[in-house]
CSV table of C-alpha atoms in Angstrom, one decimal:
chain,number,residue,atom,x,y,z
A,660,UNK,CA,2.2,17.8,22.5
A,661,UNK,CA,1.0,14.5,24.4
A,662,UNK,CA,-2.0,14.3,22.0
A,663,UNK,CA,0.3,14.7,18.9
A,664,UNK,CA,2.6,12.0,20.4
A,665,UNK,CA,-0.3,9.6,21.1
A,666,UNK,CA,-1.8,10.1,17.5
A,667,UNK,CA,1.7,9.5,16.0
A,668,UNK,CA,2.3,6.4,18.1
A,669,UNK,CA,-1.1,4.9,17.3
A,670,UNK,CA,-0.7,4.9,13.6
A,671,UNK,CA,0.2,8.5,12.5
A,672,UNK,CA,-3.2,9.3,11.1
A,673,UNK,CA,-5.6,9.3,14.0
A,674,UNK,CA,-7.9,7.3,11.7
A,675,UNK,CA,-8.8,3.5,11.8
A,676,UNK,CA,-7.1,1.5,9.1
A,677,UNK,CA,-9.6,-1.2,7.8
A,678,UNK,CA,-6.9,-2.8,5.7
A,679,UNK,CA,-4.4,-3.5,8.5
A,680,UNK,CA,-3.6,-7.1,8.4
A,681,UNK,CA,-3.5,-7.5,12.2
A,682,UNK,CA,-7.0,-6.1,12.3
A,683,UNK,CA,-8.4,-8.5,9.8
A,684,UNK,CA,-7.3,-7.1,6.5
A,685,UNK,CA,-6.0,-9.6,3.8
A,686,UNK,CA,-4.3,-9.2,0.4
A,687,UNK,CA,-6.6,-11.2,-2.1
A,688,UNK,CA,-4.8,-10.6,-5.4
A,689,UNK,CA,-2.1,-8.8,-7.3
A,690,UNK,CA,-3.9,-9.7,-10.5
A,691,UNK,CA,-1.1,-9.9,-13.1
A,692,UNK,CA,1.4,-7.7,-11.3
A,693,UNK,CA,4.7,-9.5,-10.9
A,694,UNK,CA,6.8,-8.9,-7.9
A,695,UNK,CA,10.4,-7.6,-8.4
A,696,UNK,CA,13.1,-9.3,-6.3
A,697,UNK,CA,15.2,-6.4,-4.9
A,698,UNK,CA,17.0,-8.7,-2.6
A,699,UNK,CA,16.4,-12.1,-1.0
A,700,UNK,CA,17.5,-13.4,2.5
A,701,UNK,CA,19.1,-16.7,2.8
A,702,UNK,CA,19.7,-19.1,5.7
A,703,UNK,CA,22.8,-21.2,5.5
A,704,UNK,CA,24.0,-24.1,7.6
A,705,UNK,CA,27.7,-24.9,7.2
A,706,UNK,CA,27.7,-22.7,4.3
A,707,UNK,CA,25.0,-24.6,2.4
A,708,UNK,CA,21.8,-22.6,1.6
A,709,UNK,CA,18.9,-24.4,3.3
A,710,UNK,CA,16.1,-21.8,3.1
A,711,UNK,CA,15.4,-18.7,1.0
A,712,UNK,CA,12.8,-16.2,1.9
A,713,UNK,CA,11.9,-13.0,0.3
A,714,UNK,CA,11.5,-9.7,2.0
A,715,UNK,CA,9.3,-8.5,-0.8
A,716,UNK,CA,5.8,-9.6,-0.2
A,717,UNK,CA,2.5,-7.8,-1.1
A,718,UNK,CA,1.4,-8.3,2.5
A,719,UNK,CA,4.0,-5.8,3.7
A,720,UNK,CA,1.6,-2.8,2.4
A,721,UNK,CA,-0.9,-3.7,5.1
A,722,UNK,CA,1.6,-4.2,7.9
A,723,UNK,CA,2.8,-1.4,10.3
A,724,UNK,CA,6.6,-1.5,9.9
A,725,UNK,CA,8.2,0.9,7.6
A,726,UNK,CA,11.9,0.8,7.0
A,727,UNK,CA,13.8,1.1,3.9
A,728,UNK,CA,13.4,-2.0,1.9
A,729,UNK,CA,10.3,-3.3,3.8
A,730,UNK,CA,8.1,-2.7,0.9
A,731,UNK,CA,6.3,-4.6,-1.8
A,732,UNK,CA,8.3,-4.0,-5.0
A,733,UNK,CA,6.8,-4.9,-8.3
A,734,UNK,CA,8.1,-4.8,-11.9
A,735,UNK,CA,7.5,-1.6,-13.8
A,736,UNK,CA,5.5,1.4,-13.1
A,737,UNK,CA,2.0,0.0,-13.1
A,738,UNK,CA,0.4,-2.6,-10.8
A,739,UNK,CA,-2.7,-3.8,-8.9
A,740,UNK,CA,-3.4,-5.1,-5.6
A,741,UNK,CA,-6.8,-6.2,-4.1
A,742,UNK,CA,-7.4,-6.0,-0.4
A,743,UNK,CA,-10.1,-7.7,1.6
A,744,UNK,CA,-11.0,-5.2,4.5
A,745,UNK,CA,-11.7,-6.1,8.0
A,746,UNK,CA,-15.3,-6.0,7.3
A,747,UNK,CA,-17.7,-4.0,5.1
A,748,UNK,CA,-16.4,-0.4,4.9
A,749,UNK,CA,-17.7,2.8,3.5
A,750,UNK,CA,-14.5,4.4,2.5
A,751,UNK,CA,-13.9,8.2,3.3
A,752,UNK,CA,-10.1,8.5,2.8
A,753,UNK,CA,-7.0,6.5,1.9
A,754,UNK,CA,-3.3,7.0,3.0
A,755,UNK,CA,-0.2,6.1,1.1
A,756,UNK,CA,3.1,6.0,2.9
A,757,UNK,CA,6.6,5.8,1.5
A,758,UNK,CA,9.9,6.3,3.1
A,759,UNK,CA,11.2,9.8,3.1
A,760,UNK,CA,14.0,10.9,0.8
A,761,UNK,CA,16.3,11.4,4.0
A,762,UNK,CA,16.1,7.6,4.5
A,763,UNK,CA,16.8,6.6,1.0
A,764,UNK,CA,20.4,5.6,0.3
A,765,UNK,CA,20.7,7.9,-2.7
A,766,UNK,CA,18.4,10.6,-1.4
A,767,UNK,CA,15.8,9.9,-4.0
A,768,UNK,CA,12.5,8.1,-4.0
A,769,UNK,CA,12.0,7.5,-7.7
A,770,UNK,CA,10.3,4.1,-7.0
A,771,UNK,CA,7.5,5.8,-5.0
A,772,UNK,CA,4.0,5.5,-6.6
A,773,UNK,CA,2.9,8.8,-8.4
A,774,UNK,CA,-0.5,8.5,-10.0
A,775,UNK,CA,-2.9,5.9,-8.6
A,776,UNK,CA,-6.7,5.1,-8.5
A,777,UNK,CA,-8.7,3.4,-5.8
A,778,UNK,CA,-11.8,1.2,-6.6
A,779,UNK,CA,-14.4,-0.2,-4.2
A,780,UNK,CA,-15.3,-3.9,-5.1
A,781,UNK,CA,-18.1,-6.3,-4.0
A,782,UNK,CA,-16.2,-9.2,-5.4
A,783,UNK,CA,-12.8,-9.7,-6.7
A,784,UNK,CA,-13.9,-9.8,-10.4
A,785,UNK,CA,-16.6,-7.2,-10.5
A,786,UNK,CA,-16.3,-3.9,-12.3
A,787,UNK,CA,-16.0,-1.9,-9.2
A,788,UNK,CA,-16.8,1.6,-8.2
A,789,UNK,CA,-14.2,4.3,-8.9
A,790,UNK,CA,-13.5,6.2,-5.6
A,791,UNK,CA,-11.0,8.5,-7.0
A,792,UNK,CA,-7.6,9.2,-8.8
A,793,UNK,CA,-4.8,10.7,-7.0
A,794,UNK,CA,-1.1,11.7,-7.0
A,795,UNK,CA,1.5,11.0,-4.4
A,796,UNK,CA,3.8,14.0,-4.0
A,797,UNK,CA,7.4,12.8,-3.6
A,798,UNK,CA,8.3,16.2,-2.1
A,799,UNK,CA,5.6,16.0,0.4
A,800,UNK,CA,5.2,14.2,3.7
A,801,UNK,CA,6.1,10.5,3.7
A,802,UNK,CA,2.4,9.8,4.9
A,803,UNK,CA,-0.2,11.4,2.7
A,804,UNK,CA,-3.9,11.1,3.0
A,805,UNK,CA,-6.5,11.5,0.2
A,806,UNK,CA,-10.1,12.1,0.6
A,807,UNK,CA,-12.7,9.9,-1.4
A,808,UNK,CA,-13.5,12.0,-4.5
A,809,UNK,CA,-16.6,10.1,-5.7
A,810,UNK,CA,-19.1,10.3,-2.9
A,811,UNK,CA,-21.1,7.1,-2.5
A,812,UNK,CA,-23.1,5.3,0.2
A,813,UNK,CA,-21.8,1.8,-0.6
A,814,UNK,CA,-20.0,-0.4,1.9
A,815,UNK,CA,-17.4,-2.6,0.3
A,816,UNK,CA,-15.6,-5.8,1.5
A,817,UNK,CA,-12.7,-5.2,-1.1
A,818,UNK,CA,-10.6,-2.3,-2.2
A,819,UNK,CA,-8.5,-2.4,-5.3
A,820,UNK,CA,-5.3,-0.1,-5.5
A,821,UNK,CA,-4.3,0.6,-9.1
A,822,UNK,CA,-0.8,2.3,-9.5
A,823,UNK,CA,-0.6,4.0,-12.8
A,824,UNK,CA,2.9,5.4,-12.6
A,825,UNK,CA,5.9,6.0,-10.3
A,826,UNK,CA,8.4,8.9,-10.0
A,827,UNK,CA,10.8,7.7,-12.7
A,828,UNK,CA,12.1,4.3,-11.8
A,829,UNK,CA,12.1,2.3,-15.0
A,830,UNK,CA,12.6,-1.1,-13.3
A,831,UNK,CA,10.3,-1.3,-10.2
A,832,UNK,CA,7.9,0.6,-7.9
A,833,UNK,CA,7.8,0.1,-4.2
A,834,UNK,CA,4.6,0.2,-2.1
A,835,UNK,CA,5.3,0.8,1.6
A,836,UNK,CA,2.0,1.1,3.2
A,837,UNK,CA,-1.6,1.7,2.0
A,838,UNK,CA,-4.5,2.5,4.5
A,839,UNK,CA,-8.2,2.5,4.1
A,840,UNK,CA,-10.1,4.8,6.3
A,841,UNK,CA,-14.0,4.9,6.7
A,842,UNK,CA,-17.1,3.8,8.4
A,843,UNK,CA,-17.5,0.2,9.3
A,844,UNK,CA,-20.9,-1.4,8.7
A,845,UNK,CA,-22.2,-2.9,11.9
């Protein structure tokens, strides 16, 4: 029980996340994907708005906090994000996390990604190496891991996540957390 609690407390997977922002990961690009403004916070002084800030930021997918609304929402059901890893990494698995249905205000997670692909990139604009196509199960665990399907020996500085569909939301898709696991080049 103690080992299970330590694993959960560490990052729920027991695997290093090379995309984690606090470890050196960075969002490089969302290509042509447009953020969807679900809500915006506002600071007011004497009733006058002086500062607006959005809680909808692509960087949220490489940060550890996961509460309802703390996601990157983008318009539609298809989108891209390119992440610079904390070093050169040979990916072995990926993890995608969404909030559970039990924490959703309406009991559904239609905005969760469904079909997605992961590509290894050497530069932001290269063709890339397809590492696999996957499907997030909305009825499964909130944190789901996927093994690299296309074996390779390459170490990549960048990973591209391509969302091809969601679970039925016509307006937006929410990405809560994406992790990249693998072997770091020394």
